[in-house]
Tab-separated table of C-alpha atoms in Angstrom:
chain	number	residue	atom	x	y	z
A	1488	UNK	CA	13.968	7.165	-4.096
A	1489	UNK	CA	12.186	5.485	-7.577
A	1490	UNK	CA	12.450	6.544	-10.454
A	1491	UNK	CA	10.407	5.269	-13.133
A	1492	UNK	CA	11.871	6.558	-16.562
A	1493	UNK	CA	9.680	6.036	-20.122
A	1494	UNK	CA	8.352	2.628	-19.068
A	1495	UNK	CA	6.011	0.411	-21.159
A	1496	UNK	CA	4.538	-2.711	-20.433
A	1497	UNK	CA	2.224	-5.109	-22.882
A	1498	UNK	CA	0.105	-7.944	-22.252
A	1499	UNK	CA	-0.965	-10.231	-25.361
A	1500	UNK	CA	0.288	-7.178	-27.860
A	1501	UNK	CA	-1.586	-4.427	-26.330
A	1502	UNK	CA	-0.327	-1.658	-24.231
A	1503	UNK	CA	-1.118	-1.572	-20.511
A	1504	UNK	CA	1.346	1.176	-19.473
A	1505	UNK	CA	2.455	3.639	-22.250
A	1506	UNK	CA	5.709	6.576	-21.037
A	1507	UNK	CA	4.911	6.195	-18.119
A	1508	UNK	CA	7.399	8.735	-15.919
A	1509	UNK	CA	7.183	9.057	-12.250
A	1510	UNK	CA	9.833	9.849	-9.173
A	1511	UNK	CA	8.445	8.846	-5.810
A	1512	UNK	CA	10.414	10.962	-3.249
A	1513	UNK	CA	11.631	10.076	0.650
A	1514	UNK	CA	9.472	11.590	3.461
A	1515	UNK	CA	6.503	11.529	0.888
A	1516	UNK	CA	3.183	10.197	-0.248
A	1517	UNK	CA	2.628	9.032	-3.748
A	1518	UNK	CA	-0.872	8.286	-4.143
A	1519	UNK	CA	-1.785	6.278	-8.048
A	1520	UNK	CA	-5.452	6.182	-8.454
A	1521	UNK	CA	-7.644	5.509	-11.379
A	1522	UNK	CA	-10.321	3.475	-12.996
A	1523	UNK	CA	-10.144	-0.454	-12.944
A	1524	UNK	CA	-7.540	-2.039	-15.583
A	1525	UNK	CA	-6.234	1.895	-15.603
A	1526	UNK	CA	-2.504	-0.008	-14.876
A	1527	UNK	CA	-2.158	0.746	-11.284
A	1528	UNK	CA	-1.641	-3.114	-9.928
A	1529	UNK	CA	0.845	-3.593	-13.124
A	1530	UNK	CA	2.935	-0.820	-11.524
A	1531	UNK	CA	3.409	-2.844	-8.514
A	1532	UNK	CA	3.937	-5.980	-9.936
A	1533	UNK	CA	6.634	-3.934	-11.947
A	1534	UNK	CA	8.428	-2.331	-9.112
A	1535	UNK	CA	8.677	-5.924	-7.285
A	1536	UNK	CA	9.945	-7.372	-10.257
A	1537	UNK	CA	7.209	-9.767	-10.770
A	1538	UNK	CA	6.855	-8.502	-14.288
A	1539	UNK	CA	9.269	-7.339	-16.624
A	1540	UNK	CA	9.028	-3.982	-18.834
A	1541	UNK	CA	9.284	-4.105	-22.242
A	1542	UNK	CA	11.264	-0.571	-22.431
A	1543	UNK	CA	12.100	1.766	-19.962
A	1544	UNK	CA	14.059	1.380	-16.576
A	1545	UNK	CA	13.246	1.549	-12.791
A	1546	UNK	CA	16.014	2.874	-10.504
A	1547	UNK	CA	15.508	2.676	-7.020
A	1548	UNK	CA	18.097	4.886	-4.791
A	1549	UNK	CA	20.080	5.009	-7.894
A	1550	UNK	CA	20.693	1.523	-8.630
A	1551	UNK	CA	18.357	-0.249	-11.368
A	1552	UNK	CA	15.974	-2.511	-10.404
A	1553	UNK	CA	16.535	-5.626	-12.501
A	1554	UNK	CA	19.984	-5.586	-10.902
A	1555	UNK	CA	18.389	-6.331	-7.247
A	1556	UNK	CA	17.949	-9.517	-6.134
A	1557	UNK	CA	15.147	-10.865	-5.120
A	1558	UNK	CA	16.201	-10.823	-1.372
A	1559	UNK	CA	17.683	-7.411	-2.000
A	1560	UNK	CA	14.666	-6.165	-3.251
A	1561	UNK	CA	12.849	-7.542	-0.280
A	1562	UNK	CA	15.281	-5.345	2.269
A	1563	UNK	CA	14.429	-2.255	0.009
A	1564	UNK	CA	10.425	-2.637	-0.646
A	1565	UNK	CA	7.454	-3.791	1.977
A	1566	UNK	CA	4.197	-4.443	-0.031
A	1567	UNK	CA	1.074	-4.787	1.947
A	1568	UNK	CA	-2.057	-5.593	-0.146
A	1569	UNK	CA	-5.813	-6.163	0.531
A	1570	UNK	CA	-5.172	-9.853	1.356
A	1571	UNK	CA	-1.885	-10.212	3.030
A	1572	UNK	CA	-1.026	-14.197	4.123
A	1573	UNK	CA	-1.020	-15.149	7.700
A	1574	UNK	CA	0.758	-17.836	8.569
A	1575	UNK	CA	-0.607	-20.893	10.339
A	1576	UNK	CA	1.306	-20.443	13.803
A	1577	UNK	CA	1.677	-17.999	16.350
A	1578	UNK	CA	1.198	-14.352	16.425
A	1579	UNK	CA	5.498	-14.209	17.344
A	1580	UNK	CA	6.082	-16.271	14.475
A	1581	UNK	CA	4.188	-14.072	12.067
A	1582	UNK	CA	6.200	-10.953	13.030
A	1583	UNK	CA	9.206	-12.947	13.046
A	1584	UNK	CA	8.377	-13.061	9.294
A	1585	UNK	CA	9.001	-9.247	9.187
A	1586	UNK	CA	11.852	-9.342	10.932
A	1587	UNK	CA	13.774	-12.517	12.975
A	1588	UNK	CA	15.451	-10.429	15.393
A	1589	UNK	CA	12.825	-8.768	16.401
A	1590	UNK	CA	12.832	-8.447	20.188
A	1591	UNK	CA	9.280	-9.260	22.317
A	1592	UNK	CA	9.265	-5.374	23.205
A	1593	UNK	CA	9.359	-4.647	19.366
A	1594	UNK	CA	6.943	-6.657	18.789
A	1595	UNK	CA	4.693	-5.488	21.214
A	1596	UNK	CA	5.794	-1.942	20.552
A	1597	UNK	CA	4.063	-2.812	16.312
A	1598	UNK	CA	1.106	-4.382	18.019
A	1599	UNK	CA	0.506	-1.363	20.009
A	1600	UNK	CA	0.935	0.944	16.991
A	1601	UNK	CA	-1.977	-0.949	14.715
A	1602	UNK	CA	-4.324	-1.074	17.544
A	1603	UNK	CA	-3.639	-4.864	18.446
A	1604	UNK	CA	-1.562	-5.307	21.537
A	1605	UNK	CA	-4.739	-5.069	23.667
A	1606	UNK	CA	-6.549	-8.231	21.772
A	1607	UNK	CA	-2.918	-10.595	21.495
A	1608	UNK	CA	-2.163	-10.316	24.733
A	1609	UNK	CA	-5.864	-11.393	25.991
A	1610	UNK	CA	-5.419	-14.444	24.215
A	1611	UNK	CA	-2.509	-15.736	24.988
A	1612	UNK	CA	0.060	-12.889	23.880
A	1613	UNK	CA	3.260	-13.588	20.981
A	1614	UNK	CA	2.289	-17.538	21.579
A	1615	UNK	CA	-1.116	-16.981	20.509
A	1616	UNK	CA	-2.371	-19.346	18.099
A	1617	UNK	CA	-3.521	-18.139	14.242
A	1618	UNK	CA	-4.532	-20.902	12.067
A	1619	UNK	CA	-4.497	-21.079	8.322
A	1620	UNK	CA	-4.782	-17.936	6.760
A	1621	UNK	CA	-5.347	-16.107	10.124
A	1622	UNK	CA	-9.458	-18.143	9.697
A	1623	UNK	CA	-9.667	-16.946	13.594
A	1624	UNK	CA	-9.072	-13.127	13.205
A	1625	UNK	CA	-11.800	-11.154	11.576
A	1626	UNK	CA	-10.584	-9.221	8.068
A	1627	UNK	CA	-9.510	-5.858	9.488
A	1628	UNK	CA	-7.443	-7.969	12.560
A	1629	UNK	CA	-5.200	-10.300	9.910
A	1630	UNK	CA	-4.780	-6.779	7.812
A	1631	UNK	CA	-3.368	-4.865	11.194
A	1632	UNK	CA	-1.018	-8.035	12.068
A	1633	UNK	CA	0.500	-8.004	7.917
A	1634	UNK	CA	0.477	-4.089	8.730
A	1635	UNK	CA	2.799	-4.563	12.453
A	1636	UNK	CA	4.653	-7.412	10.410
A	1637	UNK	CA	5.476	-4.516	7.941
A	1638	UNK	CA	6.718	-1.580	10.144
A	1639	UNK	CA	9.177	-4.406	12.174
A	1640	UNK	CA	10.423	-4.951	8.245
A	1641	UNK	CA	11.718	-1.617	8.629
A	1642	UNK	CA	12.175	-1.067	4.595
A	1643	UNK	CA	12.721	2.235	3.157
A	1644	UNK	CA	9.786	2.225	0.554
A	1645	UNK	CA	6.138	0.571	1.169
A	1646	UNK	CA	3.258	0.130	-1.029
A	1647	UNK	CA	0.162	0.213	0.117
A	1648	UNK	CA	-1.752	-1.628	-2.608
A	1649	UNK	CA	-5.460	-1.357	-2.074
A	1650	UNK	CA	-4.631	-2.084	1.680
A	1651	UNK	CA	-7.809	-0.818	3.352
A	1652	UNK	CA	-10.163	-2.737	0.903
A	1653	UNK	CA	-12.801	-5.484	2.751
A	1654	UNK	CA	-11.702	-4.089	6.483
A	1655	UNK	CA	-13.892	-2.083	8.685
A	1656	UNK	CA	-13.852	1.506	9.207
A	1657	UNK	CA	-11.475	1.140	12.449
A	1658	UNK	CA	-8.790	-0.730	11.021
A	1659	UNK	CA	-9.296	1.426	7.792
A	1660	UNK	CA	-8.916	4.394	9.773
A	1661	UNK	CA	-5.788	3.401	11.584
A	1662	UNK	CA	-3.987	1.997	8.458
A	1663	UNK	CA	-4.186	5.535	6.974
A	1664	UNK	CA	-2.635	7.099	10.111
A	1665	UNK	CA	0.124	4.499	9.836
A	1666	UNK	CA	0.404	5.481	6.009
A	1667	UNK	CA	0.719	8.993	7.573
A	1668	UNK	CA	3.414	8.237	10.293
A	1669	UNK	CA	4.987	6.636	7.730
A	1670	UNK	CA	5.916	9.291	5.228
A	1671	UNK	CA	7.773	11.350	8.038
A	1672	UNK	CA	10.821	8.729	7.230
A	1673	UNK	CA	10.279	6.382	4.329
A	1674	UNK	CA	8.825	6.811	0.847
A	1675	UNK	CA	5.228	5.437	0.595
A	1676	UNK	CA	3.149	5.136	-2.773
A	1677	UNK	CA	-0.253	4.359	-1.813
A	1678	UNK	CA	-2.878	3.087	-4.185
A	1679	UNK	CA	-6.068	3.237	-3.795
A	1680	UNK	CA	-9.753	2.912	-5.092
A	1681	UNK	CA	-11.371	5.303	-2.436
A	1682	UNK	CA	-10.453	8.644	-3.271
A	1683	UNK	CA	-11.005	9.433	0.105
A	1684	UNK	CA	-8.233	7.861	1.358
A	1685	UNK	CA	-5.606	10.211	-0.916
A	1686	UNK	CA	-6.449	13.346	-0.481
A	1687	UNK	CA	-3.402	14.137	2.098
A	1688	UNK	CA	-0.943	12.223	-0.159
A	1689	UNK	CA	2.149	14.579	-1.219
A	1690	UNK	CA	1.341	13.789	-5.086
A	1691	UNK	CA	-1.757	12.181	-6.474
A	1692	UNK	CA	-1.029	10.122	-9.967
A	1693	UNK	CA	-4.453	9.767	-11.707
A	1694	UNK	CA	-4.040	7.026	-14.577
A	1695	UNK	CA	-6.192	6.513	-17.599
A	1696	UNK	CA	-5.559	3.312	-20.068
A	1697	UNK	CA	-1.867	2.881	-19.184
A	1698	UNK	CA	-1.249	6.433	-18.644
A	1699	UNK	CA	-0.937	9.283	-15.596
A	1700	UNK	CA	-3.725	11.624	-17.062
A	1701	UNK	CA	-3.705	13.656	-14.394
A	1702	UNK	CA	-1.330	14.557	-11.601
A	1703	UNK	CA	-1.168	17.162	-8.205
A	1704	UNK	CA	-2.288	17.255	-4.716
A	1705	UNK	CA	-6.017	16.893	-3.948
A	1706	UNK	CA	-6.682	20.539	-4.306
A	1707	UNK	CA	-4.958	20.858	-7.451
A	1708	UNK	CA	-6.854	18.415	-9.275
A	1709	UNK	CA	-10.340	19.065	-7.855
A	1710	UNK	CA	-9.277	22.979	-9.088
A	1711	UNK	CA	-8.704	21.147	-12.653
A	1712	UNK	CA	-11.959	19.911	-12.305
A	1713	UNK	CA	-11.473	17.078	-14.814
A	1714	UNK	CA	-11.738	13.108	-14.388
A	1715	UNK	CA	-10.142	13.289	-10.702
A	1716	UNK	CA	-12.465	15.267	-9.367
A	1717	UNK	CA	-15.744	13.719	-11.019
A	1718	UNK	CA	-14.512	10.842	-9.951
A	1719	UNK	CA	-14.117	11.874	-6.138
A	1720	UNK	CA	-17.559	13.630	-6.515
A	1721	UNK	CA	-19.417	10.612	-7.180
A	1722	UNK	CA	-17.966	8.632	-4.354
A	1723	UNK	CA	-18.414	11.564	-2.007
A	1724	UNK	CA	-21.980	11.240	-3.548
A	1725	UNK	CA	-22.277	7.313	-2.486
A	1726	UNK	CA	-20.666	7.466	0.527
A	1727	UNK	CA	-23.312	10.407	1.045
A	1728	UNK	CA	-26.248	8.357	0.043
A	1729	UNK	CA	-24.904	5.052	2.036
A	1730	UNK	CA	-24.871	6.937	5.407
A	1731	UNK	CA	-28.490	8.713	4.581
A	1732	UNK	CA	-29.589	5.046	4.148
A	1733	UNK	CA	-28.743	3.892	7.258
């Protein structure tokens, strides 16, 4: 569980999160959406302890944060972004990265669940070759291998930050459902510029300069009818007008 008490963070003298309070729960969704530079990648960055706050305190299963290590924090938190790295190497070595004593079957057993095992093991299976930055996998293949390297990591919370952003509408589609299976055991916060994308989450954060302006499940907040659901009316517009197109 994290718990995110009164925090503030500033950058140059001006506020970027103001009181912020949140509790992100086991067996749940936490979706944080919100305009660009609303604060939502400072939260991260926050909760992995790659910034500081300047008040406040995190706890996460009771303990606080800055007290983790960095390698305990790593056992505790999985973070997969838009642009995970993939290593030069090969595919075994990449989920070793997740976990080293991962077994072949449990490896093939992640691959399977992201919609990958099929693809590895016509090219040469766990000894199949990835070069720098995964250059020989298209966008929404390097994002399902991070995404199998994550679920061997076996961590009790993951972040989804912006995760199905630049990947095609397969791999988007099956990164939810993982995001879905997920939340049956471990607590997920999923962020997200598609609005789409949150509208099953458990509890939907909707920030505004620093702040969580807004918060509910989907319903809740398109029955408030205020930013959160003019905001997922005018994508639902887009996305409209984008299909008509073609």
């Amino acid at each position: 569980m994290l718990n995110v008490i009164d925090l503030g963070k500033k950058f140059g003298g001006l506020p970027v999160l103001e009181h912020l309070n949140l509790r992100v729960e086991p067996k749940e969704i936490t979706a944080i959406v919100g305009p660009s530079g609303c604060g939502k990648s400072t939260i991260t960055s926050l909760l992995m302890k790659e910034n500081r706050p300047q008040s406040g305190v995190i706890t996460l299963g009771g303990e606080v944060l800055s007290d983790f290590t960095t390698e305990g924090l790593m056992k505790k938190i999985t973070r997969i972004t838009h642009d995970s790295y993939i290593f030069k190497g090969t595919v075994r070595e990449n989920l070793a990265m997740g976990c080293e004593t991962a077994s072949e079957p449990e490896m093939r057993e992640a691959l399977g669940q992201v919609d990958l095992l099929g693809f590895v093991e016509e090219n040469g299976g766990l000894d199949m070759e990835i070069l720098e930055k995964g250059a020989n996998l298209s966008g929404g293949q390097k994002q399902r291998l991070a995404l199998a390297r994550a679920l061997l990591h076996d961590s009790p919370v993951y972040i989804f930050d912006e995760a199905t952003s630049n990947v095609d509408v397969e791999s988007e589609n099956k990164i939810m459902e993982i995001v879905q299976d997920l939340a049956r055991e471990k607590s997920v916060i999923l962020i997200s510029h598609r609005l789409a994308n949150v509208t099953a989450a458990d509890k939907i954060l909707y920030m505004e300069q620093g702040k969580i302006a807004e918060s509910g499940t989907h319903e809740q907040l398109m029955a408030q009818n205020k930013a959160y659901a003019a905001l997922f009316n005018k994508q639902q517009e887009l996305e409209h007008f984008r299909e008509e197109a073609v």
